[in-house]
Structures are given as structure tokens and as C-alpha cells.
Amino acid sequence: MKQRNQTGWQTARSACGCAPRAATLRAAQSANMLRAAVLLVMAVLMVFTTDAPHAQQLPPAAPKASAAEAAGQIADFFGEVGDQIYEDCIFELSQEQIEIQQALIVAYIKAGASAAVARRLAVRQIHPPKLSAKCEQIRRLPKQPEESANLVPPVDEKPPIPAAPKPPAKIPAGPLISIANKKTLPQWDCAPGVDFVTIQLNGYARKLTGGEICNPYEDVVREVPFTAVKFRLGYTIRTGRLFVISSDPQVNGQTIAWAISGREMCRNNPDPDCLATRAVGPLPPGEYSFGANNAEQRITWGPKTKRNVAGIYLTKLWNRDKFTARQTAAILSRGNIAIHERLKGEMSEACLGLEAKGWAYIASLIKSGRAIGVNAYIDEPYPQVAENPPIVVASSFSLTSLFK
């Protein structure tokens, strides 16, 4: 054993001078990580270049290129194809879908279904979108084994010095903000004759029929003429209509798609208390900008939502005369607002949640730079061209199916 250790130390000395053992271990770890990264790149390249003869290839490294240079090339490659890899790859249920699935099991059992039937029905109803063939290949790639023997033991670091506590923010005067007595707007309640079960989610009641919320929008898309090169997206909070705002009268006010904003009793409800309630109320009225100056970078991967999103930020609040000082302060403190796809059973936390085709088209307008911002209105600003919401009121779900 002694001779083996001496041989290993002599080999390390001859390879990299008089580096200590910790440096040798770090070098081995870096080599292992680099080797695993190269294998992953090769696998991803096989997936995404099978049908693309002209696809960009990772440039070959020089014969004596250092590990840092090779790692840099890998990082550059992933920076260029990362959006392509994550374009349609959602590998699991969102957190909200998991909670809905569990709540459905409880609701079905309360309605008289056996535990086995309740679980089977909830799993069949709440599921992630179907993956593309390429995403399935990525999902099934084998994981690289960890080589724990070469890991350097962690070094104890000094604990960070806690920052001095900030003084509590002064709460503006005025009546308290409460949505406890709010009711779901009639147009979002289940249609007469539709069977539903009621679940409890984060302390709020939600009616679901077949695992889906009552009265969702149809996946309607109206393409914007290419003559409209640059325009803003308009959104009507009360109806959910997404439309064009342009100086061109031929396209100004034209419907593009429909999106849900807000949840439970605050779904598309512009009540001031709803607008001031974080994570429940809809998108507040005002002007919004996108998160990145570069249009191609405005669509990003949202780890919380587990899908691609377009983040938007409030730059100017409208209708201030309708809000108390307390409501205004609460509205201005809201964040985490985005545009993204709405999965089955989900609603929205102030975001604009679109159906699959609607999101794909809106995302293309944002990424191409044609859509340059968002304006949100409480009421319809273009009633002369507005369409009625394409609400889906029918449902095939039947409570009697629970007992079969």
C-alpha cells in the first residue's frame, strides 16, 4: 500500500510539477466532469442533428487545448442550443398540477369513489403535455454515474454575517384588503348541467370538471398580418382578450388569442382587492415591458412553472383613482408576472395563461421582436372590434363514472 501511494504521488509530481494532493484531486474531478459533459454533448448532438444535415456542429478543439478551453466551447454550444433543447420538453407535472391531482383524489373519495378508482381517475385527468419524439430521447438518456472517490472533501467556510434587519415598511392608511367574501364571477362558474367536484387548494375552493377548471377558453389564434411589424400586446382583464395595439388602423384592436389571469374568485376579476392580492389577483392595469432588451432572450425557462415563460414588468400603473393608498402599495409590490402556457387544471397567479397554440404563437411574436410590450386594460378599449370570449361550457365528466 505504501509503495502504491508513493507511485501515485510520483506520477502526479511528474505530470503537474509539485502540486499538492488536493490540487491533484481537483484536477481529476475537473477531468471527470469534463468527460461527462462531453458525453452529454455528444448524446444531445445525436438527438438534435439526426434530421438536420446543416445543423451547427461543436467546433473541434485543438490537439493541445486545455480543459478550460474545452469547457468554454461546451458552454458556448449550450448557450446557442439551450432554447432548442427546452423548447417543448416538460418532463413532469407542475407543482400546481401535483396539488390538484392530490386534491382530486380526496374529492373523488368524498363523492363515493374507491381509493383505487379515485387515484386512477386523477392520474388520467391531470398529466403533463405529451413530449415530442426528440424530448423523449433526451428524457431517456442514461445518467452519468458519480465518481465519488475523486471528490475533494468540502471545506468549511466561515458563516456569513447576517445583515441588519430592515425597519418594517410603513403600511398606508385605509381599509384592509380582503377577498374572503368575494365570489367567482358568474361567467367562470360551471355551466348548468355540468358535473363537477370541489377541491381545496391553498385555502381556496376550486370547481373542477374532468380535472379541468370550469369554462376555460378555446385555443383560438388569430394571426397578425405581417404588415404589422412592431406593435404592443393589449389585454382586457375582464374578458381575457389578447389583441394588437398598433398605429395601423387595419390591425389595431384585432384579436390574437385569449388568456386567463388570476385564480379562484379573482379570475379575470378587476375588483381592486383582487388586483391587490398577491398570487391570486389578475394582471393589474397598466403598461408592461419585457425582461430583456434582446428579443431572442425574452423567452426563458421558468423553473417554478417548469416551462418557457416571457417575464413582464409593470412600468406604469393605470386607474390609480380606483385604488386606495393601501391597494396601490400592494399592487406595486406584486411581482413574478409572466406570459406562459396554461396546463390542464391550472389557473394563474397574475400571469397570462394561454392554451398551447395560443402560447406558441404569442411566444413567436415576442421572440421575433414584433411584440414589444403589453398594455393591460380593466375594460374593453375596442368594443367595436372585440369578439365574445370563446368559452368552453360543455364537459363529458360524469359523477356516476366514479362508481363504475
XYZ file of N, CA and C in Angstrom, residues 115-371:
771
model
N -60.705 4.272 -3.277
C -59.383 4.895 -3.348
C -58.687 4.561 -4.661
N -58.819 3.302 -5.123
C -58.165 2.899 -6.366
C -58.746 3.642 -7.568
N -60.071 3.743 -7.610
C -60.721 4.457 -8.719
C -60.355 5.934 -8.680
N -60.336 6.532 -7.494
C -60.012 7.952 -7.357
C -58.603 8.242 -7.858
N -57.648 7.415 -7.483
C -56.269 7.621 -7.930
C -56.152 7.453 -9.435
N -56.761 6.402 -9.959
C -56.669 6.135 -11.393
C -57.274 7.289 -12.207
N -58.407 7.799 -11.763
C -59.082 8.869 -12.481
C -58.272 10.161 -12.418
N -57.726 10.498 -11.245
C -56.955 11.732 -11.099
C -55.685 11.701 -11.940
N -55.026 10.547 -11.982
C -53.800 10.429 -12.785
C -54.121 10.538 -14.264
N -55.248 9.975 -14.672
C -55.617 10.046 -16.091
C -56.010 11.466 -16.502
N -56.572 12.222 -15.571
C -57.056 13.557 -15.905
C -55.971 14.626 -15.832
N -55.078 14.543 -14.869
C -54.032 15.555 -14.697
C -52.700 14.952 -15.106
N -52.190 15.405 -16.203
C -50.940 14.861 -16.738
C -50.203 15.955 -17.492
N -48.882 15.840 -17.647
C -48.124 16.844 -18.403
C -48.400 16.703 -19.890
N -48.086 17.733 -20.678
C -48.277 17.631 -22.125
C -47.437 16.506 -22.716
N -47.896 15.962 -23.822
C -47.148 14.899 -24.491
C -45.850 15.461 -25.050
N -44.763 14.739 -24.804
C -43.457 15.194 -25.269
C -43.268 14.884 -26.744
N -42.464 15.726 -27.395
C -42.082 15.425 -28.768
C -41.133 14.231 -28.768
N -40.914 13.638 -29.941
C -40.039 12.465 -30.042
C -38.617 12.796 -29.580
N -38.135 13.987 -29.937
C -36.773 14.365 -29.551
C -36.665 14.544 -28.044
N -37.695 15.116 -27.430
C -37.665 15.282 -25.981
C -37.711 13.932 -25.269
N -38.443 12.997 -25.826
C -38.472 11.656 -25.245
C -37.079 11.037 -25.271
N -36.330 11.268 -26.348
C -34.977 10.734 -26.426
C -34.080 11.344 -25.360
N -34.208 12.660 -25.145
C -33.403 13.315 -24.127
C -33.754 12.783 -22.749
N -35.063 12.621 -22.484
C -35.511 12.178 -21.169
C -34.974 10.791 -20.844
N -34.774 9.964 -21.868
C -34.353 8.584 -21.654
C -32.834 8.403 -21.696
N -32.086 9.516 -21.817
C -30.634 9.387 -21.803
C -30.178 8.844 -20.455
N -29.237 7.883 -20.434
C -28.772 7.342 -19.143
C -28.021 8.397 -18.354
N -28.198 8.377 -17.019
C -27.490 9.313 -16.165
C -26.041 8.861 -15.992
N -25.126 9.833 -15.929
C -23.728 9.516 -15.723
C -23.494 9.172 -14.253
N -22.794 8.052 -13.961
C -22.531 7.700 -12.559
C -21.605 8.706 -11.905
N -21.836 8.953 -10.620
C -20.964 9.855 -9.891
C -19.715 9.118 -9.442
N -18.556 9.746 -9.633
C -17.292 9.164 -9.214
C -16.896 9.810 -7.897
N -17.531 9.332 -6.822
C -17.351 9.968 -5.528
C -15.945 9.795 -4.964
N -15.202 8.803 -5.473
C -13.871 8.560 -4.932
C -12.923 9.708 -5.197
N -13.184 10.458 -6.262
C -12.272 11.534 -6.626
C -12.749 12.903 -6.169
N -13.829 12.928 -5.386
C -14.346 14.215 -4.945
C -13.491 14.760 -3.810
N -13.228 16.054 -3.824
C -12.463 16.701 -2.764
C -13.394 16.969 -1.586
N -13.013 16.645 -0.380
C -13.890 16.901 0.772
C -14.239 18.385 0.851
N -15.482 18.711 1.249
C -15.866 20.126 1.324
C -15.062 20.859 2.381
N -14.784 22.115 2.121
C -14.025 22.957 3.043
C -15.008 23.785 3.846
N -14.863 23.764 5.141
C -15.743 24.560 5.992
C -15.489 26.034 5.760
N -16.540 26.767 5.494
C -16.427 28.204 5.275
C -16.973 28.950 6.479
N -16.493 30.175 6.637
C -16.981 30.988 7.733
C -18.450 31.333 7.495
N -19.275 31.229 8.516
C -20.698 31.560 8.321
C -20.857 33.029 7.958
N -21.785 33.333 7.039
C -21.984 34.732 6.655
C -22.519 35.553 7.816
N -22.121 36.804 7.836
C -22.592 37.709 8.881
C -23.972 38.201 8.489
N -24.989 37.953 9.316
C -26.345 38.375 8.939
C -26.447 39.888 8.832
N -27.210 40.320 7.820
C -27.413 41.746 7.613
C -28.341 42.295 8.689
N -28.174 43.573 8.961
C -29.025 44.221 9.957
C -30.468 44.207 9.475
N -31.412 43.895 10.331
C -32.816 43.841 9.892
C -33.303 45.199 9.419
N -34.099 45.163 8.335
C -34.656 46.396 7.802
C -35.858 46.818 8.636
N -36.036 48.105 8.800
C -37.220 48.548 9.547
C -38.475 48.184 8.786
N -39.542 47.824 9.474
C -40.776 47.428 8.780
C -41.319 48.577 7.944
N -41.829 48.207 6.754
C -42.375 49.220 5.860
C -43.646 49.815 6.463
N -43.812 51.089 6.241
C -44.986 51.777 6.757
C -46.204 51.392 5.932
N -47.245 50.899 6.588
C -48.458 50.473 5.897
C -49.361 51.677 5.675
N -49.729 51.934 4.419
C -50.598 53.081 4.156
C -51.930 52.939 4.873
N -52.526 54.081 5.162
C -53.826 54.088 5.831
C -54.909 53.631 4.858
N -56.043 53.242 5.414
C -57.159 52.826 4.577
C -57.711 51.495 5.029
N -58.856 51.075 4.478
C -59.457 49.788 4.862
C -58.565 48.616 4.479
N -58.673 47.519 5.235
C -57.873 46.333 4.968
C -58.256 45.710 3.629
N -57.272 45.019 3.022
C -57.504 44.315 1.762
C -57.974 42.902 2.086
N -59.128 42.502 1.567
C -59.665 41.173 1.859
C -60.455 40.653 0.663
N -60.256 39.370 0.358
C -61.035 38.719 -0.701
C -61.869 37.582 -0.124
N -61.993 37.572 1.210
C -62.686 36.465 1.876
C -64.135 36.339 1.422
N -64.791 37.447 1.155
C -66.205 37.411 0.787
C -66.444 37.569 -0.714
N -65.382 37.495 -1.499
C -65.540 37.627 -2.949
C -66.128 36.344 -3.528
N -66.893 36.486 -4.581
C -67.498 35.354 -5.264
C -66.947 35.239 -6.680
N -66.832 34.008 -7.158
C -66.410 33.800 -8.544
C -67.395 34.472 -9.483
N -66.893 35.193 -10.472
C -67.776 35.863 -11.420
C -68.638 34.831 -12.140
N -69.896 35.172 -12.415
C -70.830 34.179 -12.990
C -70.338 33.513 -14.267
N -69.620 34.259 -15.110
C -69.199 33.660 -16.385
C -68.153 32.566 -16.215
N -67.519 32.472 -15.014
C -66.495 31.445 -14.818
C -67.013 30.266 -14.014
N -68.261 30.324 -13.547
C -68.812 29.196 -12.792
C -69.202 28.085 -13.768
N -69.339 26.864 -13.253
C -69.699 25.751 -14.126
C -71.085 25.973 -14.744
N -71.196 25.622 -16.002
C -72.462 25.790 -16.705
C -73.523 24.855 -16.115
N -74.807 25.215 -16.241
C -75.873 24.333 -15.726
C -75.802 22.956 -16.378
N -75.992 21.921 -15.562
C -75.972 20.558 -16.081
C -74.605 19.926 -16.160
N -73.547 20.669 -15.814
C -72.182 20.126 -15.857
C -71.813 19.585 -14.479
N -71.397 18.316 -14.420
C -70.961 17.727 -13.158
C -69.583 18.250 -12.779
N -69.365 18.480 -11.495
C -68.065 18.959 -11.035
C -67.835 18.468 -9.609
N -66.579 18.514 -9.193
C -66.220 18.291 -7.796
C -65.478 19.529 -7.319
N -65.554 19.805 -6.042
C -64.898 20.983 -5.469
C -63.682 20.532 -4.674
N -62.536 21.120 -4.998
C -61.306 20.836 -4.254
C -60.911 22.063 -3.455
N -60.041 21.861 -2.484
C -59.469 22.957 -1.714
C -57.997 23.076 -2.068
N -57.597 24.275 -2.499
C -56.221 24.497 -2.921
C -55.736 25.806 -2.315
N -54.723 25.710 -1.449
C -54.161 26.890 -0.782
C -55.224 27.689 -0.032
N -56.201 26.966 0.515
C -57.229 27.624 1.297
C -58.402 28.153 0.507
N -58.418 27.942 -0.805
C -59.496 28.437 -1.653
C -60.197 27.258 -2.331
N -61.493 27.432 -2.552
C -62.268 26.396 -3.230
C -62.152 26.559 -4.733
N -62.043 25.415 -5.444
C -61.976 25.443 -6.913
C -62.843 24.316 -7.455
N -63.716 24.636 -8.390
C -64.549 23.636 -9.044
C -63.813 23.084 -10.263
N -63.790 21.747 -10.363
C -63.137 21.079 -11.485
C -64.102 20.072 -12.098
N -64.122 20.013 -13.401
C -64.935 19.042 -14.111
C -64.022 18.246 -15.031
N -63.868 16.963 -14.735
C -62.935 16.148 -15.502
C -61.497 16.565 -15.307
N -61.182 17.174 -14.157
C -59.823 17.630 -13.880
C -59.517 19.009 -14.426
N -60.441 19.593 -15.201
C -60.225 20.905 -15.798
C -61.066 21.940 -15.061
N -60.584 23.194 -15.056
C -61.376 24.256 -14.456
C -62.639 24.471 -15.278
N -63.665 24.993 -14.651
C -64.911 25.254 -15.365
C -64.741 26.417 -16.335
N -65.350 26.271 -17.498
C -65.411 27.321 -18.509
C -64.039 27.881 -18.922
N -63.124 27.021 -19.377
C -61.867 27.549 -19.918
C -62.106 28.144 -21.301
N -61.077 28.779 -21.852
C -61.165 29.319 -23.211
C -60.805 28.248 -24.240
N -61.419 28.339 -25.409
C -60.957 27.538 -26.542
C -59.577 28.045 -26.962
N -58.826 27.168 -27.593
C -57.473 27.526 -28.033
C -57.555 28.257 -29.372
N -58.013 29.506 -29.332
C -58.235 30.304 -30.543
C -57.004 31.146 -30.833
N -56.593 31.178 -32.103
C -55.462 32.005 -32.529
C -55.843 32.746 -33.804
N -55.655 34.065 -33.788
C -55.840 34.898 -34.974
C -54.479 35.512 -35.309
N -53.897 35.090 -36.418
C -52.561 35.564 -36.756
C -52.575 37.036 -37.150
N -51.529 37.745 -36.738
C -51.397 39.170 -37.027
C -50.782 39.328 -38.422
N -51.372 40.146 -39.303
C -50.793 40.336 -40.641
C -49.336 40.797 -40.562
N -48.521 40.341 -41.487
C -47.103 40.679 -41.471
C -46.847 42.152 -41.763
N -47.874 42.866 -42.197
C -47.717 44.313 -42.389
C -47.514 45.020 -41.051
N -47.969 44.415 -39.967
C -47.740 44.970 -38.630
C -46.388 44.467 -38.129
N -45.366 45.289 -38.314
C -44.001 44.873 -37.989
C -43.734 44.980 -36.488
N -44.118 46.107 -35.885
C -43.924 46.334 -34.453
C -45.255 46.763 -33.841
N -45.607 46.167 -32.712
C -46.853 46.532 -32.038
C -46.781 46.080 -30.581
N -47.680 46.604 -29.773
C -47.805 46.165 -28.390
C -48.972 45.187 -28.270
N -48.884 44.311 -27.289
C -49.980 43.401 -26.995
C -50.936 44.094 -26.034
N -52.221 44.046 -26.335
C -53.231 44.556 -25.423
C -53.930 43.407 -24.729
N -54.354 43.631 -23.474
C -55.054 42.589 -22.726
C -56.193 43.225 -21.946
N -57.395 42.654 -22.080
C -58.551 43.112 -21.319
C -58.742 42.196 -20.124
N -58.582 42.740 -18.918
C -58.635 41.927 -17.704
C -59.985 41.249 -17.545
N -61.062 41.982 -17.792
C -62.398 41.459 -17.522
C -62.781 40.312 -18.458
N -62.324 40.334 -19.702
C -62.736 39.312 -20.677
C -61.637 38.324 -21.033
N -60.361 38.676 -20.805
C -59.265 37.780 -21.165
C -58.804 37.900 -22.597
N -59.298 38.886 -23.331
C -58.930 39.015 -24.746
C -57.528 39.610 -24.888
N -56.710 38.984 -25.744
C -55.370 39.458 -26.077
C -55.413 39.966 -27.516
N -54.948 41.199 -27.751
C -55.147 41.817 -29.056
C -53.969 42.707 -29.436
N -54.059 43.321 -30.615
C -52.994 44.149 -31.176
C -53.234 45.615 -30.826
N -52.171 46.304 -30.428
C -52.200 47.757 -30.276
C -51.194 48.328 -31.268
N -51.693 48.992 -32.285
C -50.838 49.452 -33.377
C -51.357 50.783 -33.907
N -50.451 51.548 -34.515
C -50.857 52.792 -35.188
C -51.539 52.504 -36.514
N -51.463 51.256 -36.976
C -52.114 50.866 -38.227
C -53.587 50.558 -37.936
N -54.511 51.365 -38.435
C -55.934 51.128 -38.141
C -56.462 49.810 -38.691
N -55.757 49.202 -39.646
C -56.210 47.934 -40.220
C -56.064 46.774 -39.242
N -55.111 46.877 -38.306
C -54.873 45.776 -37.370
C -55.109 46.181 -35.913
N -55.235 47.474 -35.651
C -55.397 47.938 -34.277
C -56.656 47.350 -33.651
N -56.499 46.718 -32.498
C -57.613 46.107 -31.789
C -57.933 44.694 -32.207
N -57.227 44.151 -33.215
C -57.524 42.807 -33.708
C -57.217 41.754 -32.649
N -58.122 40.807 -32.465
C -57.934 39.713 -31.510
C -56.808 38.790 -31.964
N -55.981 38.355 -30.990
C -54.940 37.365 -31.271
C -55.283 36.044 -30.582
N -55.551 36.092 -29.289
C -55.843 34.871 -28.521
C -56.566 35.271 -27.236
N -56.768 34.288 -26.338
C -57.468 34.519 -25.071
C -56.647 33.913 -23.948
N -56.582 34.619 -22.814
C -55.728 34.173 -21.715
C -56.431 34.377 -20.375
N -56.254 33.418 -19.481
C -56.757 33.515 -18.109
C -55.740 34.273 -17.269
N -56.228 35.124 -16.371
C -55.347 35.826 -15.431
C -56.030 35.887 -14.071
N -55.344 35.429 -13.041
C -55.940 35.365 -11.709
C -56.563 34.011 -11.451
N -56.860 33.728 -10.195
C -57.388 32.416 -9.845
C -58.567 32.511 -8.895
N -59.309 31.421 -8.841
C -60.467 31.270 -7.970
C -61.421 32.458 -8.142
N -61.811 33.105 -7.042
C -62.793 34.185 -7.115
C -62.227 35.438 -7.795
N -60.924 35.494 -7.988
C -60.295 36.659 -8.625
C -59.936 36.410 -10.092
N -60.383 35.298 -10.637
C -60.077 35.000 -12.036
C -60.687 36.059 -12.956
N -59.833 36.789 -13.662
C -60.246 37.859 -14.573
C -61.236 38.807 -13.895
N -60.994 39.044 -12.621
C -61.856 39.911 -11.825
C -61.079 41.173 -11.466
N -61.420 42.332 -12.047
C -60.670 43.562 -11.770
C -61.079 44.267 -10.490
N -61.697 43.555 -9.557
C -62.001 44.138 -8.257
C -60.692 44.642 -7.625
N -60.671 45.868 -7.059
C -59.427 46.416 -6.503
C -58.760 45.521 -5.471
N -59.550 44.846 -4.615
C -58.946 43.948 -3.631
C -58.306 42.738 -4.300
N -58.911 42.254 -5.392
C -58.294 41.153 -6.142
C -56.980 41.605 -6.767
N -56.991 42.773 -7.401
C -55.777 43.275 -8.040
C -54.654 43.480 -7.032
N -55.008 43.731 -5.784
C -54.006 43.983 -4.744
C -53.583 42.728 -4.001
N -54.140 41.574 -4.354
C -53.832 40.330 -3.644
C -52.815 39.511 -4.428
N -51.648 39.359 -3.855
C -50.560 38.642 -4.499
C -50.898 37.166 -4.681
N -50.505 36.602 -5.807
C -50.642 35.172 -6.126
C -52.075 34.723 -6.337
N -53.041 35.646 -6.292
C -54.435 35.291 -6.528
C -55.062 36.226 -7.557
N -54.795 37.522 -7.430
C -55.417 38.503 -8.311
C -54.880 38.473 -9.722
N -55.628 39.050 -10.674
C -55.200 39.069 -12.072
C -54.142 40.137 -12.336
N -53.732 40.228 -13.575
C -52.748 41.223 -14.004
C -53.292 42.627 -13.745
N -52.582 43.469 -12.992
C -53.064 44.836 -12.756
C -53.035 45.670 -14.038
N -53.888 46.704 -14.129
C -53.915 47.537 -15.335
C -52.679 48.427 -15.430
N -52.168 48.582 -16.638
C -51.007 49.445 -16.818
C -50.155 49.029 -17.998
N -48.979 49.641 -18.082
C -48.020 49.349 -19.148
C -46.945 48.410 -18.615
N -46.596 47.415 -19.429
C -45.587 46.425 -19.056
C -44.517 46.337 -20.135
N -43.300 46.063 -19.695
C -42.200 45.830 -20.631
C -41.682 44.416 -20.436
N -40.955 43.912 -21.433
C -40.358 42.585 -21.341
C -39.039 42.653 -20.576
N -38.582 41.510 -20.123
C -37.440 41.476 -19.236
C -36.097 41.697 -19.878
N -35.931 41.420 -21.156
C -34.625 41.520 -21.798
C -34.688 42.487 -22.974
N -33.568 43.186 -23.206
C -33.514 44.089 -24.347
C -33.466 43.316 -25.660
N -32.777 42.188 -25.653
C -32.675 41.340 -26.836
C -33.943 40.484 -26.948
N -34.657 40.629 -28.069
C -35.929 39.919 -28.228
C -35.764 38.413 -28.109
N -34.673 37.859 -28.616
C -34.485 36.408 -28.592
C -34.305 35.877 -27.177
N -33.973 36.753 -26.221
C -33.752 36.321 -24.846
C -34.968 36.562 -23.957
N -36.084 36.987 -24.540
C -37.265 37.297 -23.739
C -38.064 36.056 -23.354
N -37.818 34.943 -24.023
C -38.443 33.677 -23.648
C -37.409 32.882 -22.865
N -37.700 32.610 -21.599
C -36.748 31.921 -20.743
C -37.417 30.730 -20.071
N -36.580 29.845 -19.507
C -37.094 28.663 -18.821
C -37.439 29.041 -17.394
N -38.713 28.843 -17.005
C -39.144 29.176 -15.654
C -39.125 27.955 -14.768
N -38.165 27.828 -13.846
C -38.092 26.617 -13.016
C -39.317 26.420 -12.146
N -39.973 27.492 -11.723
C -41.157 27.347 -10.876
C -42.316 26.782 -11.676
N -42.492 27.270 -12.906
C -43.591 26.808 -13.739
C -43.215 25.600 -14.583
N -41.917 25.272 -14.657
C -41.401 24.139 -15.424
C -41.810 24.227 -16.898
N -41.683 25.406 -17.454
C -41.980 25.612 -18.874
C -41.383 26.949 -19.295
N -41.414 27.227 -20.575
C -40.919 28.508 -21.066
C -41.905 29.614 -20.731
N -41.380 30.775 -20.348
C -42.212 31.917 -19.982
C -41.609 33.183 -20.572
N -42.436 34.216 -20.673
C -41.980 35.553 -21.046
C -42.296 36.472 -19.874
N -41.274 36.871 -19.135
C -41.480 37.733 -17.986
C -41.836 39.152 -18.402
N -42.773 39.782 -17.689
C -43.149 41.167 -17.959
C -43.112 41.950 -16.652
N -42.850 43.268 -16.763
C -42.662 44.105 -15.589
C -43.491 45.377 -15.717
N -44.208 45.703 -14.649
C -45.058 46.887 -14.642
C -44.204 48.147 -14.626
N -44.411 49.025 -15.592
C -43.677 50.291 -15.662
C -44.559 51.490 -15.371
N -45.874 51.328 -15.518
C -46.792 52.428 -15.242
C -48.150 51.856 -14.847
N -48.601 52.178 -13.643
C -49.901 51.701 -13.157
C -51.001 52.665 -13.599
N -52.066 52.111 -14.154
C -53.211 52.919 -14.587
C -54.335 52.822 -13.553
N -55.336 53.691 -13.729
C -56.577 53.670 -12.919
C -56.304 53.837 -11.427
N -55.328 54.654 -11.077
C -54.989 54.857 -9.673
C -56.156 55.445 -8.884
N -57.028 56.162 -9.556
C -58.157 56.762 -8.864
C -59.127 55.719 -8.319
N -59.029 54.477 -8.806
C -59.918 53.409 -8.343
C -59.382 52.685 -7.117
N -58.143 52.981 -6.701
C -57.493 52.233 -5.631
C -57.223 53.126 -4.425
N -57.310 52.533 -3.234
C -56.879 53.223 -2.021
C -55.352 53.221 -1.982
N -54.803 54.002 -1.037
C -53.342 54.041 -0.897
C -52.803 52.659 -0.547
N -53.514 51.914 0.279
C -53.073 50.571 0.658
C -53.124 49.625 -0.535
N -54.190 49.694 -1.325
C -54.292 48.850 -2.515
C -53.210 49.199 -3.530
N -52.950 50.481 -3.712
C -51.913 50.899 -4.660
C -50.556 50.355 -4.251
N -50.222 50.469 -2.962
C -48.935 49.954 -2.483
C -48.835 48.449 -2.686
N -49.932 47.730 -2.446
C -49.917 46.271 -2.621
C -49.776 45.889 -4.089
N -50.449 46.628 -4.966
C -50.347 46.338 -6.400
C -48.920 46.564 -6.889
N -48.301 47.657 -6.467
C -46.946 47.973 -6.918
C -45.908 47.005 -6.370
N -46.236 46.310 -5.286
C -45.281 45.357 -4.707
C -45.403 43.968 -5.318
N -46.388 43.757 -6.182
C -46.547 42.444 -6.801
C -45.438 42.212 -7.834
N -45.060 40.963 -7.994
C -44.040 40.607 -8.971
C -44.290 39.220 -9.516
N -43.253 38.626 -10.128
C -43.330 37.265 -10.666
C -44.482 37.129 -11.664
N -44.578 38.089 -12.581
C -45.640 38.087 -13.582
C -45.050 37.698 -14.927
N -45.752 36.836 -15.656
C -45.228 36.356 -16.930
C -46.377 35.950 -17.844
N -46.037 35.637 -19.074
C -46.956 35.049 -20.054
C -46.455 33.631 -20.305
N -47.341 32.647 -20.253
C -46.899 31.274 -20.459
C -48.089 30.387 -20.783
N -47.801 29.130 -21.071
C -48.848 28.152 -21.357
C -49.545 27.722 -20.069
N -50.849 27.555 -20.135
C -51.618 27.049 -19.001
C -51.862 25.559 -19.209
N -51.431 24.752 -18.245
C -51.639 23.317 -18.329
C -53.000 22.947 -17.737
N -53.467 21.746 -18.035
C -54.805 21.319 -17.624
C -54.982 21.402 -16.113
N -56.082 22.013 -15.698
C -56.399 22.131 -14.283
C -55.855 23.374 -13.624
N -54.838 23.999 -14.224
C -54.215 25.172 -13.630
C -55.053 26.433 -13.864
N -54.730 27.451 -13.076
C -55.285 28.779 -13.323
C -54.109 29.738 -13.503
N -53.965 30.765 -12.688
C -52.893 31.716 -12.922
C -52.631 32.540 -11.673
N -51.383 32.889 -11.442
C -51.006 33.817 -10.382
C -50.626 35.148 -11.026
N -51.601 35.913 -11.461
C -51.418 37.210 -12.120
C -50.887 37.069 -13.540
N -50.310 35.927 -13.868
C -49.760 35.734 -15.217
C -50.884 35.661 -16.252
N -50.492 35.723 -17.513
C -51.415 35.474 -18.610
C -51.217 34.024 -19.031
N -52.196 33.174 -18.730
C -52.093 31.749 -19.051
C -52.861 31.424 -20.312
N -52.144 31.038 -21.375
C -52.754 30.719 -22.658
C -52.787 29.220 -22.886
N -53.672 28.801 -23.801
C -53.672 27.403 -24.235
C -52.462 27.167 -25.143
N -52.224 25.913 -25.509
C -50.967 25.528 -26.160
C -50.690 26.296 -27.453
N -51.665 26.323 -28.379
C -51.424 27.006 -29.648
C -51.330 28.515 -29.460
N -52.146 29.051 -28.556
C -52.088 30.476 -28.291
C -50.744 30.899 -27.744
N -50.194 30.116 -26.789
C -48.885 30.439 -26.234
C -47.790 30.326 -27.290
N -47.840 29.279 -28.103
C -46.806 29.101 -29.122
C -46.772 30.297 -30.072
N -47.949 30.814 -30.450
C -47.974 31.937 -31.385
C -47.539 33.232 -30.701
N -48.023 33.493 -29.485
C -47.612 34.699 -28.770
C -46.108 34.669 -28.509
N -45.577 33.496 -28.149
C -44.137 33.379 -27.919
C -43.346 33.708 -29.176
N -43.853 33.297 -30.338
C -43.155 33.594 -31.593
C -43.162 35.097 -31.883
N -44.259 35.777 -31.530
C -44.322 37.231 -31.733
C -43.334 37.950 -30.817
N -43.197 37.455 -29.598
C -42.277 38.071 -28.643
C -40.837 37.818 -29.045
N -40.526 36.562 -29.404
C -39.145 36.192 -29.717
C -38.650 36.826 -31.008
N -39.560 37.068 -31.938
C -39.164 37.699 -33.198
C -39.029 39.205 -33.063
N -39.482 39.779 -31.946
C -39.377 41.215 -31.746
C -40.547 42.005 -32.290
N -41.568 41.321 -32.798
C -42.735 42.043 -33.311
C -43.566 42.599 -32.147
N -43.783 41.803 -31.112
C -44.479 42.273 -29.916
C -43.448 42.911 -28.992
